[in-house]
Short mmCIF file of C-alpha atoms in Angstrom, two decimals:
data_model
loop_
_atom_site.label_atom_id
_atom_site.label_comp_id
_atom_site.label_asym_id
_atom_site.label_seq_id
_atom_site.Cartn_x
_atom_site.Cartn_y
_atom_site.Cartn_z
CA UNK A 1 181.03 111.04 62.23
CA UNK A 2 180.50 107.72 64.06
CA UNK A 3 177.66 105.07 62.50
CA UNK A 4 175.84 104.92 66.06
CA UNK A 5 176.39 107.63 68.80
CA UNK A 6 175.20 107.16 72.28
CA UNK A 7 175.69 108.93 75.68
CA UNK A 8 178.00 106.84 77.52
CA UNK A 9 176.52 107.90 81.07
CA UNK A 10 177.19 106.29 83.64
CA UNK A 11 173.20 106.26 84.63
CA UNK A 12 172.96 105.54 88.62
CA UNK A 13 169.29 104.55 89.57
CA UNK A 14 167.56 102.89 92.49
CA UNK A 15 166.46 99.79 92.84
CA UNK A 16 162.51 100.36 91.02
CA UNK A 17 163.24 102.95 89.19
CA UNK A 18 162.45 103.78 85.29
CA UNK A 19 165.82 104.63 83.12
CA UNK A 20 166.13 105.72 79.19
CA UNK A 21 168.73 105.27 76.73
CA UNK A 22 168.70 106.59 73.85
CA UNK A 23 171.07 106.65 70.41
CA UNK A 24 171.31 108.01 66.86
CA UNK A 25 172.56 106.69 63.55
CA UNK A 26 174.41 108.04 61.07
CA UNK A 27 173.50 105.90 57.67
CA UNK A 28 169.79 106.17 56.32
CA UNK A 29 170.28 102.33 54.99
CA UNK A 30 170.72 100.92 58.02
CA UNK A 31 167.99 98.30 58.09
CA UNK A 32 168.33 96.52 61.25
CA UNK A 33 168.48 97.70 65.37
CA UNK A 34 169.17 96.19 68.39
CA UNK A 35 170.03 96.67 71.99
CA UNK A 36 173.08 94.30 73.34
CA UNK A 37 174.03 94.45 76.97
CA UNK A 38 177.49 93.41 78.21
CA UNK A 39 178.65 92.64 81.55
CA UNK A 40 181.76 93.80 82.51
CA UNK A 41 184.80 92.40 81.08
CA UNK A 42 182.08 89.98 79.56
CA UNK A 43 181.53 89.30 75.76
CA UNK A 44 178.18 91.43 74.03
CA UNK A 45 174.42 89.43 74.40
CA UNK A 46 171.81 90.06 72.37
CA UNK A 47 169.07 91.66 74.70
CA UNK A 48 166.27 92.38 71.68
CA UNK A 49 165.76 93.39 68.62
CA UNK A 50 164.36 96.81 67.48
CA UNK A 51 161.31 97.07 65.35
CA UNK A 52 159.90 99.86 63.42
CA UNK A 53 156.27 100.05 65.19
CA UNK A 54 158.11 99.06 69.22
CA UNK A 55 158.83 95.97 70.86
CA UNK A 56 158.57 95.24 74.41
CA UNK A 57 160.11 92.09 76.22
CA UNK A 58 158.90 92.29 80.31
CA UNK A 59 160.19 95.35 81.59
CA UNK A 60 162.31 96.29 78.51
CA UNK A 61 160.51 98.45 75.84
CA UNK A 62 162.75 99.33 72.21
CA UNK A 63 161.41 101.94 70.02
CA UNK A 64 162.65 102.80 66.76
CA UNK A 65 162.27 106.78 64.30
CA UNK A 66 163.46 105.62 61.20
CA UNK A 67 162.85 109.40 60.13
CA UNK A 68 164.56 110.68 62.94
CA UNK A 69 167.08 108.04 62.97
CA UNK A 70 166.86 107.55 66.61
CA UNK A 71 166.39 104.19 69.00
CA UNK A 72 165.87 103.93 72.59
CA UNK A 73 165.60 101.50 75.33
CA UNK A 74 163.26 101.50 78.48
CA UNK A 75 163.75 99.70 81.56
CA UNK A 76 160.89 99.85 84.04
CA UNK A 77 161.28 98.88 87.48
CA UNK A 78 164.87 98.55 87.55
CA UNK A 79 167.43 95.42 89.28
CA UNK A 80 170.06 95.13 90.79
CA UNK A 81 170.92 92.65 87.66
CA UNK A 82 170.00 95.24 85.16
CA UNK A 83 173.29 96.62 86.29
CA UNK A 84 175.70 96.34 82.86
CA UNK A 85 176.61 98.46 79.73
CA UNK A 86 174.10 99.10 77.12
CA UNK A 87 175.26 98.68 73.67
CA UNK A 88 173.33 99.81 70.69
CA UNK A 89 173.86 98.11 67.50
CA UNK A 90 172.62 98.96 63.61
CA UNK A 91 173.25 96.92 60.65
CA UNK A 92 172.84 97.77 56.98
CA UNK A 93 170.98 95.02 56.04
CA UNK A 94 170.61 91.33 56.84
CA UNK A 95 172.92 89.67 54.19
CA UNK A 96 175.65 92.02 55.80
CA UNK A 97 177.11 90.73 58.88
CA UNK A 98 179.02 93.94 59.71
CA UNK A 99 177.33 95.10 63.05
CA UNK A 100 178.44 98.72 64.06
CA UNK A 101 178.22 99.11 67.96
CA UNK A 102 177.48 102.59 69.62
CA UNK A 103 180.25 103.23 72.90
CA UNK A 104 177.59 101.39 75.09
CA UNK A 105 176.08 103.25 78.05
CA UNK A 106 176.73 102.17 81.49
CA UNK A 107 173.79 101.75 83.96
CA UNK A 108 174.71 100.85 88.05
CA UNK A 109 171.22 100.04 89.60
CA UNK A 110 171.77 100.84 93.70
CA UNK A 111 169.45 99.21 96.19
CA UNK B 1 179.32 73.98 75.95
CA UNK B 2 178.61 74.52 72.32
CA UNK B 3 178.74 78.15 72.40
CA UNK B 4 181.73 79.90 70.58
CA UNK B 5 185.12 79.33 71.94
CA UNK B 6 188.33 81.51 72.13
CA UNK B 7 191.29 80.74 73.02
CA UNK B 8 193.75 82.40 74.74
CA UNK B 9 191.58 83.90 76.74
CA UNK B 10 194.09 86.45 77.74
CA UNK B 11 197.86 87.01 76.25
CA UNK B 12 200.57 89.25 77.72
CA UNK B 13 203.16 89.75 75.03
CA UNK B 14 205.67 92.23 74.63
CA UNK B 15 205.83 95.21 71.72
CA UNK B 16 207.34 93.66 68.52
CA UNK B 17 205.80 89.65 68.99
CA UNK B 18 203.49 88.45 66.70
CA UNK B 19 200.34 86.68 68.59
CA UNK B 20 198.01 84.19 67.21
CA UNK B 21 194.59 83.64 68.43
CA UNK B 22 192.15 80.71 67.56
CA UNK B 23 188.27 80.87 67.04
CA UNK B 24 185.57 78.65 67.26
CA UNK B 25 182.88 79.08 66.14
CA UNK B 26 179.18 77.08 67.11
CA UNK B 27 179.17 74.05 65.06
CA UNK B 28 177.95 74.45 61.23
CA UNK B 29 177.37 78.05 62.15
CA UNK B 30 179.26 79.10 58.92
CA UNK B 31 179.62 83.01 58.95
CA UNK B 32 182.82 84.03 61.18
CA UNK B 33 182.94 87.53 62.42
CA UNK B 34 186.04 89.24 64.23
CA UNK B 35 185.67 92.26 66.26
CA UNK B 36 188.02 94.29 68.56
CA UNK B 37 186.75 96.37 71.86
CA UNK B 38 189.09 98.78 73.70
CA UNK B 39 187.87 100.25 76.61
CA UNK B 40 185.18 102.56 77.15
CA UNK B 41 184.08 101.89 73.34
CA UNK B 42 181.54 99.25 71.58
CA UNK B 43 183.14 96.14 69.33
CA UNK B 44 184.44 97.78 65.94
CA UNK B 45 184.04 95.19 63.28
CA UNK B 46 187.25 93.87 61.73
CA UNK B 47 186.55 91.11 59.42
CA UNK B 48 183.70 88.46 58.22
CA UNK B 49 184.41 85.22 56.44
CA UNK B 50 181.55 83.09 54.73
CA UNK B 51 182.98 79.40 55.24
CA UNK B 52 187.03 79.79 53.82
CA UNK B 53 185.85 82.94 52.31
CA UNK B 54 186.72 86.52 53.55
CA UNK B 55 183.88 88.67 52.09
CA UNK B 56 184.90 91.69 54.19
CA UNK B 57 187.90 93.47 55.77
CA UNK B 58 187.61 96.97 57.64
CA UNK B 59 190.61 99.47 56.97
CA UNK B 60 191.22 98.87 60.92
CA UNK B 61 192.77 95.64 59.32
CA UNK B 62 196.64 96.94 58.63
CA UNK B 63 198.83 94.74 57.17
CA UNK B 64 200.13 93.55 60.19
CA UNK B 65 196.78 91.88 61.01
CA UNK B 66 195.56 88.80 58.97
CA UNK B 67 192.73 86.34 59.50
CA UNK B 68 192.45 82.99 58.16
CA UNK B 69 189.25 80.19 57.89
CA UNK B 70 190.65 77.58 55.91
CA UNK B 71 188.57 74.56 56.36
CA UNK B 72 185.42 77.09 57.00
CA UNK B 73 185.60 75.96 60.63
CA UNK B 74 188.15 77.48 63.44
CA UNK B 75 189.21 80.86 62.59
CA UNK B 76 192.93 82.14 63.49
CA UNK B 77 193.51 86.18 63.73
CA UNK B 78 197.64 86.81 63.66
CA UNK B 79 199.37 90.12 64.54
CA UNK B 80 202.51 90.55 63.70
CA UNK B 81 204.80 93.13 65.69
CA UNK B 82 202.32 93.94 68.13
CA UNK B 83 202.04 97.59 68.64
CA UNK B 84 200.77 98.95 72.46
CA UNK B 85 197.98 100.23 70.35
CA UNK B 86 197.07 96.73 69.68
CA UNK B 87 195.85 96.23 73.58
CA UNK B 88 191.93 95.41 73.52
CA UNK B 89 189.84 92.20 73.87
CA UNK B 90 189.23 90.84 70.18
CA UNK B 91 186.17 88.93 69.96
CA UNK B 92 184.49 86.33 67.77
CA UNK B 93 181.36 85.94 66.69
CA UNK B 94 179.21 83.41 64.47
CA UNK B 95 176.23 83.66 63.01
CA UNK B 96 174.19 80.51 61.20
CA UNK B 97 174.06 79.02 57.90
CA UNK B 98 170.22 79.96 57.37
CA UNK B 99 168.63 82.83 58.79
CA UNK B 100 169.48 86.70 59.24
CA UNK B 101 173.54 86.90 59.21
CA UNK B 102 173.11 90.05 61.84
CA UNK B 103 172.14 87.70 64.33
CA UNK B 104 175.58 86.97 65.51
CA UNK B 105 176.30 85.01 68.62
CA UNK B 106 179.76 85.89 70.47
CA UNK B 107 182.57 84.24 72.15
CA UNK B 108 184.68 85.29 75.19
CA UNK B 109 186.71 86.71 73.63
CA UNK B 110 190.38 87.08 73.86
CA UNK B 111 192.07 90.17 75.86
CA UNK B 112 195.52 91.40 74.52
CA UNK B 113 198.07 93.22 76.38
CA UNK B 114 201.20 94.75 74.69
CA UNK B 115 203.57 95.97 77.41
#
């Protein structure tokens, strides 16, 4: 079984429009979450971290079941720019560099 | 530009070659990570070095792959008799002396191709 399992889409949206991903994990230690985006042929960026009680940067909103081992990402009002894959990325704890990436899930926003 | 640098940033080679590629990493940042993407998946990790030290090695790391830091600077990643298998973008990552070593900035990356 894979550490981090996501649907790999694609997702096509309008310009405006609201779009969820969502992904599992695997290992009950994993301690820390995030959501990386990555432009095609274009190394992984950090887009935010995931916190137990939900984060929200502008129009991106992370949300985190520790018991359900489950994360997802929001995107309100969606851009043309928002256009990119969607990786999400658990690691075991913070002294442990190893990151383990989910497939990514690729969104196309359409005007 | 002070991010992290790769170099090559793409390398055509044929089945059988060994390749060498360099990474640098942001300056003083001292944790080195190396990763390898092939399409339509995320980064798999492949190894982490701690300055000149390599705490961790996946099993994706066969003998024909090695990774060196030996001034705890630049990091080089060898293959030796490149398999087709081998094709996929390897990418580096670094991550800073003080604070949470998940927080891992990346480079380019370098994109292989074993005809």
């Amino acid at each position: 079984r894979k550490e981090v399992e996501q649907d790999p889409g694609p997702f096509n949206v309008p310009e405006g429009a609201t779009v969820a991903f969502n992904c599992t994990y695997s290992n009950s230690a994993s301690q820390s979450f995030f959501w990386y985006r990555q432009d095609c042929r274009k190394e992984p960026k950090l887009l935010m971290s995931v916190y137990s009680s939900g984060n929200e940067d502008g129009r991106f909103t992370a949300q985190l079941n520790r018991a359900s081992q489950y994360i997802s990402l929001l995107i309100r009002d969606s851009k043309l720019s928002d256009s990119a894959t969607y990786l999400c990325v658990v690691n075991r704890g913070s002294t442990l560099g190893r990151l383990y990436f989910g497939r990514g899930t690729q969104l196309t926003v359409w005007p | 530009d002070t991010g992290v640098s790769q170099n090559p940033r793409h390398k055509i080679t044929k089945r059988g070659q060994n390749v060498t590629f360099r990474c640098d990493p942001i300056s003083e940042h001292n944790r080195l990570y190396w990763y390898r993407q092939t399409l339509g998946q995320g980064p798999e990790f492949l190894t982490y070095f701690q300055n000149e030290a390599q705490l961790e090695k996946s099993r994706l790391l066969s003998d024909r792959f090695s990774a060196e830091r030996p001034k705890g600077s630049f990091s080089t990643l060898e293959i030796q008799r490149t398999e087709q298998g081998d094709s996929a973008m390897y990418l580096c990552a670094s991550s800073p002396r003080t604070g949470r070593a998940d927080t891992q900035y990346f480079g380019p990356g370098t994109r292989l191709t074993v005809l």
